[in-house]
């Protein structure tokens, strides 16, 4: 029985070895290179056994030639070979499950030729440019068909085209034409139901139209729309193209990184993840450590993408994460990294519980120690450890810190940043109240009197109805015996008294009166104050006006109302030495007396605003302009409309008043050597 088991194990070992030799029948031993005339380069890939014709294709931006060596394992000592001849920079060899891919990095696109010579694959790269660039191509063994086509909009506003295929054995080439993009998929069959135009304008992406067609070699996709930058990659049986707006720079969006690495092209089918990561490390000349738990293969196609974006795609597709320490990148499954970081945090917490407590005094020069103490004791900030404590000595403005040495050093560094002198701002303001008034009053007084006899009685008739009395004797004509009384209200302006004439006992008297008054006034208030940055300050001056009011017991009480000039400001100095100010300016004064009221009212003027002003500049915050114009006229009907003499039966009053309020503000940032006097 034992012998039978032994024979079975031996037979299985031989079978596996035989199968392995069938899958990987050849070995890449070395890569040699030599220069040719005219900046040409000859590359020789030496194998252990005779080789067949390999497939190849080229990429642009950056330019490279990709050689696929089927059924070949990589036995070279280094995966990257520096050439530095002609237009060839280096050669990178990466092994997959059943093949080895050689990537020849070029400094510029050049024609090439691939031939075989027994055990060698020879690549000849010309040193002269060709008008016709080689077309990207790769041999496909079995036909592949399209199973689904899907288009969607990403969170960043880019378009995403997903082409699902029946297998991962296919080749795709991309070309930009006439502002659009053409994707040729060799050996891929497209069903008749997918041969049509897809209108995708409603998705609000750079892509507007996708047209599918059938070609001799496979299928074709023609994408048109606004300017965009395509990014292609492959995930198992899905070929994905993302279209990002070309006019907009890639910005760090929500959950999205900003990629700025050198661009490369990757095209692998079922390659080991560790091999791809090793190739990226060689491409960027970076130090890389990969966890032993990173396993499995990946199929991807990335064309002209930054290397850090390619790394991010690989990590996300395989559930991996990366942590960088100095110049070393560590890659492991996300769960493993999370567990390791949790262990490190727990170890750090245990260390803090065992670390001895020290005491140290920290002197505070400009800030208040009590204020800093409240900041350190804040539980939300967690600036101190669980065993830490802080005490304030208000007399010396000193903090007494009790904590671990690490926390004390952190607190000291924080206090040094916060304990700095606060800059000061001088706020100068000017409040101007200008008044301008004009008044004119024109009037006429016309008097006449005459005695009339009516039977046995004498009637004295005059313009003053109060003197129209019956008497036995003729009355006398006085100044009040007026027929027309439309004189000026205020006779301080001037009076012209004219006696037109007297005939017997009849008297005619005319009196012209006029008043004109002009006045100008200006009240200027200029409060100013000095305050620290982001500190509210106010200054006020005025009086309190008493007011009497009735009490419940029937008596009177006296209350006072303020009539003040007040300036309240909170300045904030910006990094460019400008001043942002929150202002409240009020100007109260006693108003004109009101008829029937013993107390005078209060005229209130107030302004609230937030303004940004350059240092030393004056700005007009605002103002109130009031203008009052009035014209009134009194006349005697009919007589006032008579030509030439109508003025004797009129009175005209004109008033023109103007009030204007202007507020000026000037902030000045003071240096440490400037004093306010």
PDB file of C-alpha atoms in Angstrom, residues 48-291:
ATOM      1  CA  UNK A  48      17.064  28.915 -23.531  1.00  0.00           C
ATOM      2  CA  UNK A  49      15.068  27.236 -26.315  1.00  0.00           C
ATOM      3  CA  UNK A  50      14.079  28.112 -29.847  1.00  0.00           C
ATOM      4  CA  UNK A  51      11.509  30.891 -30.030  1.00  0.00           C
ATOM      5  CA  UNK A  52       8.530  31.638 -32.242  1.00  0.00           C
ATOM      6  CA  UNK A  53       7.527  34.997 -33.675  1.00  0.00           C
ATOM      7  CA  UNK A  54       6.244  37.195 -30.796  1.00  0.00           C
ATOM      8  CA  UNK A  55       3.489  39.775 -30.987  1.00  0.00           C
ATOM      9  CA  UNK A  56       4.167  43.459 -30.471  1.00  0.00           C
ATOM     10  CA  UNK A  57       2.528  46.873 -30.377  1.00  0.00           C
ATOM     11  CA  UNK A  58       3.512  50.456 -29.657  1.00  0.00           C
ATOM     12  CA  UNK A  59       2.213  53.208 -27.372  1.00  0.00           C
ATOM     13  CA  UNK A  60       2.605  56.956 -27.362  1.00  0.00           C
ATOM     14  CA  UNK A  61       2.934  59.565 -24.558  1.00  0.00           C
ATOM     15  CA  UNK A  62       5.276  58.123 -23.466  1.00  0.00           C
ATOM     16  CA  UNK A  63       6.531  56.273 -26.536  1.00  0.00           C
ATOM     17  CA  UNK A  64       7.276  52.604 -25.965  1.00  0.00           C
ATOM     18  CA  UNK A  65       7.400  49.258 -27.777  1.00  0.00           C
ATOM     19  CA  UNK A  66       5.759  46.284 -26.067  1.00  0.00           C
ATOM     20  CA  UNK A  67       6.969  42.748 -26.959  1.00  0.00           C
ATOM     21  CA  UNK A  68       4.931  39.764 -25.711  1.00  0.00           C
ATOM     22  CA  UNK A  69       6.989  36.571 -25.356  1.00  0.00           C
ATOM     23  CA  UNK A  70       4.493  33.684 -25.040  1.00  0.00           C
ATOM     24  CA  UNK A  71       5.173  30.632 -22.857  1.00  0.00           C
ATOM     25  CA  UNK A  72       8.261  32.294 -21.440  1.00  0.00           C
ATOM     26  CA  UNK A  73       9.449  32.814 -17.909  1.00  0.00           C
ATOM     27  CA  UNK A  74      11.751  35.662 -16.941  1.00  0.00           C
ATOM     28  CA  UNK A  75      15.107  34.474 -15.608  1.00  0.00           C
ATOM     29  CA  UNK A  76      17.033  37.746 -15.994  1.00  0.00           C
ATOM     30  CA  UNK A  77      18.865  39.039 -12.950  1.00  0.00           C
ATOM     31  CA  UNK A  78      17.188  42.475 -13.105  1.00  0.00           C
ATOM     32  CA  UNK A  79      13.721  43.362 -14.329  1.00  0.00           C
ATOM     33  CA  UNK A  80      14.903  46.734 -15.659  1.00  0.00           C
ATOM     34  CA  UNK A  81      17.839  47.154 -18.033  1.00  0.00           C
ATOM     35  CA  UNK A  82      19.205  50.648 -18.646  1.00  0.00           C
ATOM     36  CA  UNK A  83      20.220  51.049 -22.306  1.00  0.00           C
ATOM     37  CA  UNK A  84      20.850  54.743 -22.942  1.00  0.00           C
ATOM     38  CA  UNK A  85      21.653  54.275 -26.656  1.00  0.00           C
ATOM     39  CA  UNK A  86      19.994  56.172 -29.509  1.00  0.00           C
ATOM     40  CA  UNK A  87      16.357  56.745 -28.706  1.00  0.00           C
ATOM     41  CA  UNK A  88      16.084  53.793 -26.302  1.00  0.00           C
ATOM     42  CA  UNK A  89      16.009  54.648 -22.615  1.00  0.00           C
ATOM     43  CA  UNK A  90      15.538  51.298 -20.892  1.00  0.00           C
ATOM     44  CA  UNK A  91      13.943  47.847 -21.164  1.00  0.00           C
ATOM     45  CA  UNK A  92      11.660  46.366 -18.476  1.00  0.00           C
ATOM     46  CA  UNK A  93      10.766  42.653 -18.425  1.00  0.00           C
ATOM     47  CA  UNK A  94       7.740  41.516 -16.409  1.00  0.00           C
ATOM     48  CA  UNK A  95       6.527  37.938 -16.114  1.00  0.00           C
ATOM     49  CA  UNK A  96       2.875  36.909 -16.104  1.00  0.00           C
ATOM     50  CA  UNK A  97       1.418  33.436 -15.658  1.00  0.00           C
ATOM     51  CA  UNK A  98       2.211  32.170 -19.150  1.00  0.00           C
ATOM     52  CA  UNK A  99       4.260  34.899 -20.757  1.00  0.00           C
ATOM     53  CA  UNK A 100       6.884  37.570 -20.292  1.00  0.00           C
ATOM     54  CA  UNK A 101       6.296  41.140 -21.477  1.00  0.00           C
ATOM     55  CA  UNK A 102       9.212  43.370 -22.441  1.00  0.00           C
ATOM     56  CA  UNK A 103       8.543  47.125 -22.458  1.00  0.00           C
ATOM     57  CA  UNK A 104      11.060  49.170 -24.424  1.00  0.00           C
ATOM     58  CA  UNK A 105      10.863  52.803 -23.338  1.00  0.00           C
ATOM     59  CA  UNK A 106      11.706  55.264 -26.111  1.00  0.00           C
ATOM     60  CA  UNK A 107      12.680  58.886 -25.989  1.00  0.00           C
ATOM     61  CA  UNK A 108      10.715  59.477 -29.194  1.00  0.00           C
ATOM     62  CA  UNK A 109       8.601  57.337 -31.521  1.00  0.00           C
ATOM     63  CA  UNK A 110      10.781  55.410 -33.990  1.00  0.00           C
ATOM     64  CA  UNK A 111      10.165  52.590 -36.537  1.00  0.00           C
ATOM     65  CA  UNK A 112      11.092  49.094 -35.426  1.00  0.00           C
ATOM     66  CA  UNK A 113      11.258  45.509 -36.664  1.00  0.00           C
ATOM     67  CA  UNK A 114      10.926  42.259 -34.719  1.00  0.00           C
ATOM     68  CA  UNK A 115      12.619  39.074 -36.038  1.00  0.00           C
ATOM     69  CA  UNK A 116      13.644  35.680 -34.659  1.00  0.00           C
ATOM     70  CA  UNK A 117      16.955  33.853 -34.926  1.00  0.00           C
ATOM     71  CA  UNK A 118      16.896  30.383 -33.347  1.00  0.00           C
ATOM     72  CA  UNK A 119      16.927  31.106 -29.583  1.00  0.00           C
ATOM     73  CA  UNK A 120      16.906  34.901 -29.926  1.00  0.00           C
ATOM     74  CA  UNK A 121      14.258  37.566 -30.483  1.00  0.00           C
ATOM     75  CA  UNK A 122      15.877  40.522 -32.240  1.00  0.00           C
ATOM     76  CA  UNK A 123      14.348  44.008 -32.175  1.00  0.00           C
ATOM     77  CA  UNK A 124      15.851  46.570 -34.530  1.00  0.00           C
ATOM     78  CA  UNK A 125      14.971  50.194 -33.745  1.00  0.00           C
ATOM     79  CA  UNK A 126      15.770  52.783 -36.360  1.00  0.00           C
ATOM     80  CA  UNK A 127      17.326  56.095 -35.472  1.00  0.00           C
ATOM     81  CA  UNK A 128      15.350  58.002 -38.127  1.00  0.00           C
ATOM     82  CA  UNK A 129      11.731  59.023 -37.773  1.00  0.00           C
ATOM     83  CA  UNK A 130       9.153  57.601 -40.140  1.00  0.00           C
ATOM     84  CA  UNK A 131       6.144  59.407 -41.505  1.00  0.00           C
ATOM     85  CA  UNK A 132       4.001  56.365 -40.859  1.00  0.00           C
ATOM     86  CA  UNK A 133       4.097  55.275 -37.255  1.00  0.00           C
ATOM     87  CA  UNK A 134       3.632  51.610 -36.464  1.00  0.00           C
ATOM     88  CA  UNK A 135       0.073  50.647 -35.577  1.00  0.00           C
ATOM     89  CA  UNK A 136      -0.686  49.099 -32.243  1.00  0.00           C
ATOM     90  CA  UNK A 137      -1.577  45.473 -32.747  1.00  0.00           C
ATOM     91  CA  UNK A 138      -1.598  42.163 -30.944  1.00  0.00           C
ATOM     92  CA  UNK A 139      -2.524  38.673 -32.037  1.00  0.00           C
ATOM     93  CA  UNK A 140      -5.675  37.162 -30.613  1.00  0.00           C
ATOM     94  CA  UNK A 141      -6.169  33.423 -30.558  1.00  0.00           C
ATOM     95  CA  UNK A 142      -9.941  33.100 -30.148  1.00  0.00           C
ATOM     96  CA  UNK A 143     -12.698  35.565 -31.095  1.00  0.00           C
ATOM     97  CA  UNK A 144     -14.379  37.496 -28.332  1.00  0.00           C
ATOM     98  CA  UNK A 145     -17.867  38.978 -28.449  1.00  0.00           C
ATOM     99  CA  UNK A 146     -19.395  42.027 -26.733  1.00  0.00           C
ATOM    100  CA  UNK A 147     -22.036  41.153 -24.155  1.00  0.00           C
ATOM    101  CA  UNK A 148     -23.029  44.620 -22.885  1.00  0.00           C
ATOM    102  CA  UNK A 149     -22.342  48.348 -23.400  1.00  0.00           C
ATOM    103  CA  UNK A 150     -22.984  50.823 -20.602  1.00  0.00           C
ATOM    104  CA  UNK A 151     -22.377  54.585 -20.279  1.00  0.00           C
ATOM    105  CA  UNK A 152     -22.641  56.616 -17.085  1.00  0.00           C
ATOM    106  CA  UNK A 153     -21.554  59.870 -15.455  1.00  0.00           C
ATOM    107  CA  UNK A 154     -19.030  59.797 -12.607  1.00  0.00           C
ATOM    108  CA  UNK A 155     -19.101  61.953  -9.480  1.00  0.00           C
ATOM    109  CA  UNK A 156     -16.433  64.235 -10.958  1.00  0.00           C
ATOM    110  CA  UNK A 157     -18.466  64.930 -14.125  1.00  0.00           C
ATOM    111  CA  UNK A 158     -16.463  62.629 -16.409  1.00  0.00           C
ATOM    112  CA  UNK A 159     -18.000  60.125 -18.828  1.00  0.00           C
ATOM    113  CA  UNK A 160     -17.438  56.395 -18.275  1.00  0.00           C
ATOM    114  CA  UNK A 161     -17.889  53.831 -21.062  1.00  0.00           C
ATOM    115  CA  UNK A 162     -17.960  50.184 -19.923  1.00  0.00           C
ATOM    116  CA  UNK A 163     -17.691  47.467 -22.572  1.00  0.00           C
ATOM    117  CA  UNK A 164     -18.387  43.961 -21.230  1.00  0.00           C
ATOM    118  CA  UNK A 165     -16.838  41.059 -23.192  1.00  0.00           C
ATOM    119  CA  UNK A 166     -17.180  37.303 -23.202  1.00  0.00           C
ATOM    120  CA  UNK A 167     -13.464  36.804 -22.429  1.00  0.00           C
ATOM    121  CA  UNK A 168     -10.349  38.749 -21.631  1.00  0.00           C
ATOM    122  CA  UNK A 169      -8.534  37.629 -24.788  1.00  0.00           C
ATOM    123  CA  UNK A 170      -8.736  40.704 -27.024  1.00  0.00           C
ATOM    124  CA  UNK A 171      -6.738  43.657 -28.242  1.00  0.00           C
ATOM    125  CA  UNK A 172      -7.739  47.303 -28.385  1.00  0.00           C
ATOM    126  CA  UNK A 173      -6.159  50.341 -29.995  1.00  0.00           C
ATOM    127  CA  UNK A 174      -7.060  54.010 -29.525  1.00  0.00           C
ATOM    128  CA  UNK A 175      -6.555  56.908 -31.893  1.00  0.00           C
ATOM    129  CA  UNK A 176      -7.563  60.562 -31.630  1.00  0.00           C
ATOM    130  CA  UNK A 177      -9.140  61.905 -34.804  1.00  0.00           C
ATOM    131  CA  UNK A 178     -10.842  65.262 -35.531  1.00  0.00           C
ATOM    132  CA  UNK A 179     -11.357  66.087 -31.889  1.00  0.00           C
ATOM    133  CA  UNK A 180     -12.881  62.664 -31.228  1.00  0.00           C
ATOM    134  CA  UNK A 181     -11.695  59.177 -30.361  1.00  0.00           C
ATOM    135  CA  UNK A 182     -11.690  55.915 -32.307  1.00  0.00           C
ATOM    136  CA  UNK A 183     -11.395  52.588 -30.479  1.00  0.00           C
ATOM    137  CA  UNK A 184     -10.635  49.497 -32.577  1.00  0.00           C
ATOM    138  CA  UNK A 185     -11.047  46.123 -30.893  1.00  0.00           C
ATOM    139  CA  UNK A 186      -9.378  43.429 -32.983  1.00  0.00           C
ATOM    140  CA  UNK A 187     -10.956  39.997 -32.869  1.00  0.00           C
ATOM    141  CA  UNK A 188     -14.024  41.232 -31.035  1.00  0.00           C
ATOM    142  CA  UNK A 189     -17.432  40.534 -32.509  1.00  0.00           C
ATOM    143  CA  UNK A 190     -20.296  42.932 -31.913  1.00  0.00           C
ATOM    144  CA  UNK A 191     -23.931  41.722 -32.049  1.00  0.00           C
ATOM    145  CA  UNK A 192     -26.286  43.398 -34.525  1.00  0.00           C
ATOM    146  CA  UNK A 193     -28.367  44.789 -31.676  1.00  0.00           C
ATOM    147  CA  UNK A 194     -25.442  46.984 -30.592  1.00  0.00           C
ATOM    148  CA  UNK A 195     -24.717  48.377 -34.072  1.00  0.00           C
ATOM    149  CA  UNK A 196     -26.249  51.855 -33.665  1.00  0.00           C
ATOM    150  CA  UNK A 197     -25.689  55.397 -32.402  1.00  0.00           C
ATOM    151  CA  UNK A 198     -25.918  56.151 -28.697  1.00  0.00           C
ATOM    152  CA  UNK A 199     -26.967  59.711 -27.844  1.00  0.00           C
ATOM    153  CA  UNK A 200     -25.469  60.491 -24.412  1.00  0.00           C
ATOM    154  CA  UNK A 201     -25.809  64.280 -24.285  1.00  0.00           C
ATOM    155  CA  UNK A 202     -28.262  64.079 -21.358  1.00  0.00           C
ATOM    156  CA  UNK A 203     -25.505  62.727 -19.099  1.00  0.00           C
ATOM    157  CA  UNK A 204     -23.794  66.173 -19.117  1.00  0.00           C
ATOM    158  CA  UNK A 205     -20.325  64.801 -19.842  1.00  0.00           C
ATOM    159  CA  UNK A 206     -17.733  65.754 -22.494  1.00  0.00           C
ATOM    160  CA  UNK A 207     -19.112  62.901 -24.647  1.00  0.00           C
ATOM    161  CA  UNK A 208     -22.177  63.540 -26.799  1.00  0.00           C
ATOM    162  CA  UNK A 209     -22.351  60.622 -29.265  1.00  0.00           C
ATOM    163  CA  UNK A 210     -21.054  57.016 -29.387  1.00  0.00           C
ATOM    164  CA  UNK A 211     -21.248  55.143 -32.685  1.00  0.00           C
ATOM    165  CA  UNK A 212     -20.544  51.420 -33.010  1.00  0.00           C
ATOM    166  CA  UNK A 213     -19.558  49.673 -36.243  1.00  0.00           C
ATOM    167  CA  UNK A 214     -18.279  46.345 -37.493  1.00  0.00           C
ATOM    168  CA  UNK A 215     -14.872  46.163 -39.194  1.00  0.00           C
ATOM    169  CA  UNK A 216     -12.929  43.448 -41.026  1.00  0.00           C
ATOM    170  CA  UNK A 217     -10.814  42.682 -37.979  1.00  0.00           C
ATOM    171  CA  UNK A 218     -13.427  43.185 -35.277  1.00  0.00           C
ATOM    172  CA  UNK A 219     -15.479  46.093 -33.963  1.00  0.00           C
ATOM    173  CA  UNK A 220     -15.073  49.838 -33.739  1.00  0.00           C
ATOM    174  CA  UNK A 221     -16.295  52.590 -31.401  1.00  0.00           C
ATOM    175  CA  UNK A 222     -16.305  56.237 -32.520  1.00  0.00           C
ATOM    176  CA  UNK A 223     -16.714  58.728 -29.655  1.00  0.00           C
ATOM    177  CA  UNK A 224     -17.362  62.407 -30.346  1.00  0.00           C
ATOM    178  CA  UNK A 225     -18.057  65.432 -28.162  1.00  0.00           C
ATOM    179  CA  UNK A 226     -16.285  68.303 -26.471  1.00  0.00           C
ATOM    180  CA  UNK A 227     -12.570  68.328 -25.715  1.00  0.00           C
ATOM    181  CA  UNK A 228     -11.683  65.472 -23.370  1.00  0.00           C
ATOM    182  CA  UNK A 229      -8.760  63.370 -22.146  1.00  0.00           C
ATOM    183  CA  UNK A 230      -9.356  59.584 -22.322  1.00  0.00           C
ATOM    184  CA  UNK A 231      -8.130  57.159 -19.673  1.00  0.00           C
ATOM    185  CA  UNK A 232      -8.452  53.446 -20.516  1.00  0.00           C
ATOM    186  CA  UNK A 233      -7.983  50.368 -18.389  1.00  0.00           C
ATOM    187  CA  UNK A 234      -9.180  46.793 -18.221  1.00  0.00           C
ATOM    188  CA  UNK A 235     -10.760  44.925 -15.297  1.00  0.00           C
ATOM    189  CA  UNK A 236     -11.104  41.215 -16.029  1.00  0.00           C
ATOM    190  CA  UNK A 237     -13.701  41.024 -18.846  1.00  0.00           C
ATOM    191  CA  UNK A 238     -14.501  44.754 -18.867  1.00  0.00           C
ATOM    192  CA  UNK A 239     -12.837  47.382 -21.024  1.00  0.00           C
ATOM    193  CA  UNK A 240     -13.334  50.829 -19.449  1.00  0.00           C
ATOM    194  CA  UNK A 241     -12.742  54.267 -20.934  1.00  0.00           C
ATOM    195  CA  UNK A 242     -13.118  57.422 -18.862  1.00  0.00           C
ATOM    196  CA  UNK A 243     -13.456  60.792 -20.565  1.00  0.00           C
ATOM    197  CA  UNK A 244     -12.319  63.720 -18.433  1.00  0.00           C
ATOM    198  CA  UNK A 245     -12.799  67.347 -19.540  1.00  0.00           C
ATOM    199  CA  UNK A 246      -9.579  68.585 -21.120  1.00  0.00           C
ATOM    200  CA  UNK A 247     -10.184  72.259 -20.411  1.00  0.00           C
ATOM    201  CA  UNK A 248     -10.484  71.752 -16.679  1.00  0.00           C
ATOM    202  CA  UNK A 249      -7.444  70.824 -14.662  1.00  0.00           C
ATOM    203  CA  UNK A 250      -7.711  67.803 -12.443  1.00  0.00           C
ATOM    204  CA  UNK A 251      -8.419  69.049  -8.964  1.00  0.00           C
ATOM    205  CA  UNK A 252      -8.620  67.212  -5.745  1.00  0.00           C
ATOM    206  CA  UNK A 253     -12.303  66.483  -5.434  1.00  0.00           C
ATOM    207  CA  UNK A 254     -14.248  64.718  -2.727  1.00  0.00           C
ATOM    208  CA  UNK A 255     -12.547  61.363  -2.250  1.00  0.00           C
ATOM    209  CA  UNK A 256     -10.401  61.787  -5.377  1.00  0.00           C
ATOM    210  CA  UNK A 257      -6.653  62.152  -5.538  1.00  0.00           C
ATOM    211  CA  UNK A 258      -4.727  64.478  -7.784  1.00  0.00           C
ATOM    212  CA  UNK A 259      -2.384  62.498 -10.022  1.00  0.00           C
ATOM    213  CA  UNK A 260       0.763  64.156 -11.357  1.00  0.00           C
ATOM    214  CA  UNK A 261       3.123  61.232 -12.023  1.00  0.00           C
ATOM    215  CA  UNK A 262       4.830  60.370 -15.267  1.00  0.00           C
ATOM    216  CA  UNK A 263       2.473  58.737 -17.752  1.00  0.00           C
ATOM    217  CA  UNK A 264       2.812  55.103 -18.795  1.00  0.00           C
ATOM    218  CA  UNK A 265       0.903  52.389 -20.635  1.00  0.00           C
ATOM    219  CA  UNK A 266       0.092  48.965 -19.192  1.00  0.00           C
ATOM    220  CA  UNK A 267      -1.553  46.052 -20.997  1.00  0.00           C
ATOM    221  CA  UNK A 268      -1.590  42.791 -19.046  1.00  0.00           C
ATOM    222  CA  UNK A 269      -3.824  39.769 -19.076  1.00  0.00           C
ATOM    223  CA  UNK A 270      -3.915  37.701 -15.906  1.00  0.00           C
ATOM    224  CA  UNK A 271      -0.596  38.909 -14.537  1.00  0.00           C
ATOM    225  CA  UNK A 272       0.481  38.586 -10.913  1.00  0.00           C
ATOM    226  CA  UNK A 273      -0.310  41.668  -8.847  1.00  0.00           C
ATOM    227  CA  UNK A 274       3.107  41.502  -7.205  1.00  0.00           C
ATOM    228  CA  UNK A 275       4.760  41.580 -10.644  1.00  0.00           C
ATOM    229  CA  UNK A 276       2.818  44.719 -11.669  1.00  0.00           C
ATOM    230  CA  UNK A 277       3.725  46.451  -8.418  1.00  0.00           C
ATOM    231  CA  UNK A 278       7.365  45.511  -8.938  1.00  0.00           C
ATOM    232  CA  UNK A 279       7.249  46.957 -12.447  1.00  0.00           C
ATOM    233  CA  UNK A 280       5.786  50.241 -11.160  1.00  0.00           C
ATOM    234  CA  UNK A 281       8.517  50.396  -8.539  1.00  0.00           C
ATOM    235  CA  UNK A 282      11.158  49.909 -11.217  1.00  0.00           C
ATOM    236  CA  UNK A 283       9.484  52.512 -13.444  1.00  0.00           C
ATOM    237  CA  UNK A 284       9.538  55.154 -10.694  1.00  0.00           C
ATOM    238  CA  UNK A 285      12.771  53.950  -9.077  1.00  0.00           C
ATOM    239  CA  UNK A 286      10.924  53.747  -5.733  1.00  0.00           C
ATOM    240  CA  UNK A 287      11.506  51.630  -2.639  1.00  0.00           C
ATOM    241  CA  UNK A 288       8.669  49.130  -2.303  1.00  0.00           C
ATOM    242  CA  UNK A 289       7.687  46.589   0.359  1.00  0.00           C
ATOM    243  CA  UNK A 290       4.779  44.250  -0.488  1.00  0.00           C
ATOM    244  CA  UNK A 291       3.100  42.147   2.174  1.00  0.00           C
TER     245      UNK A 291
END
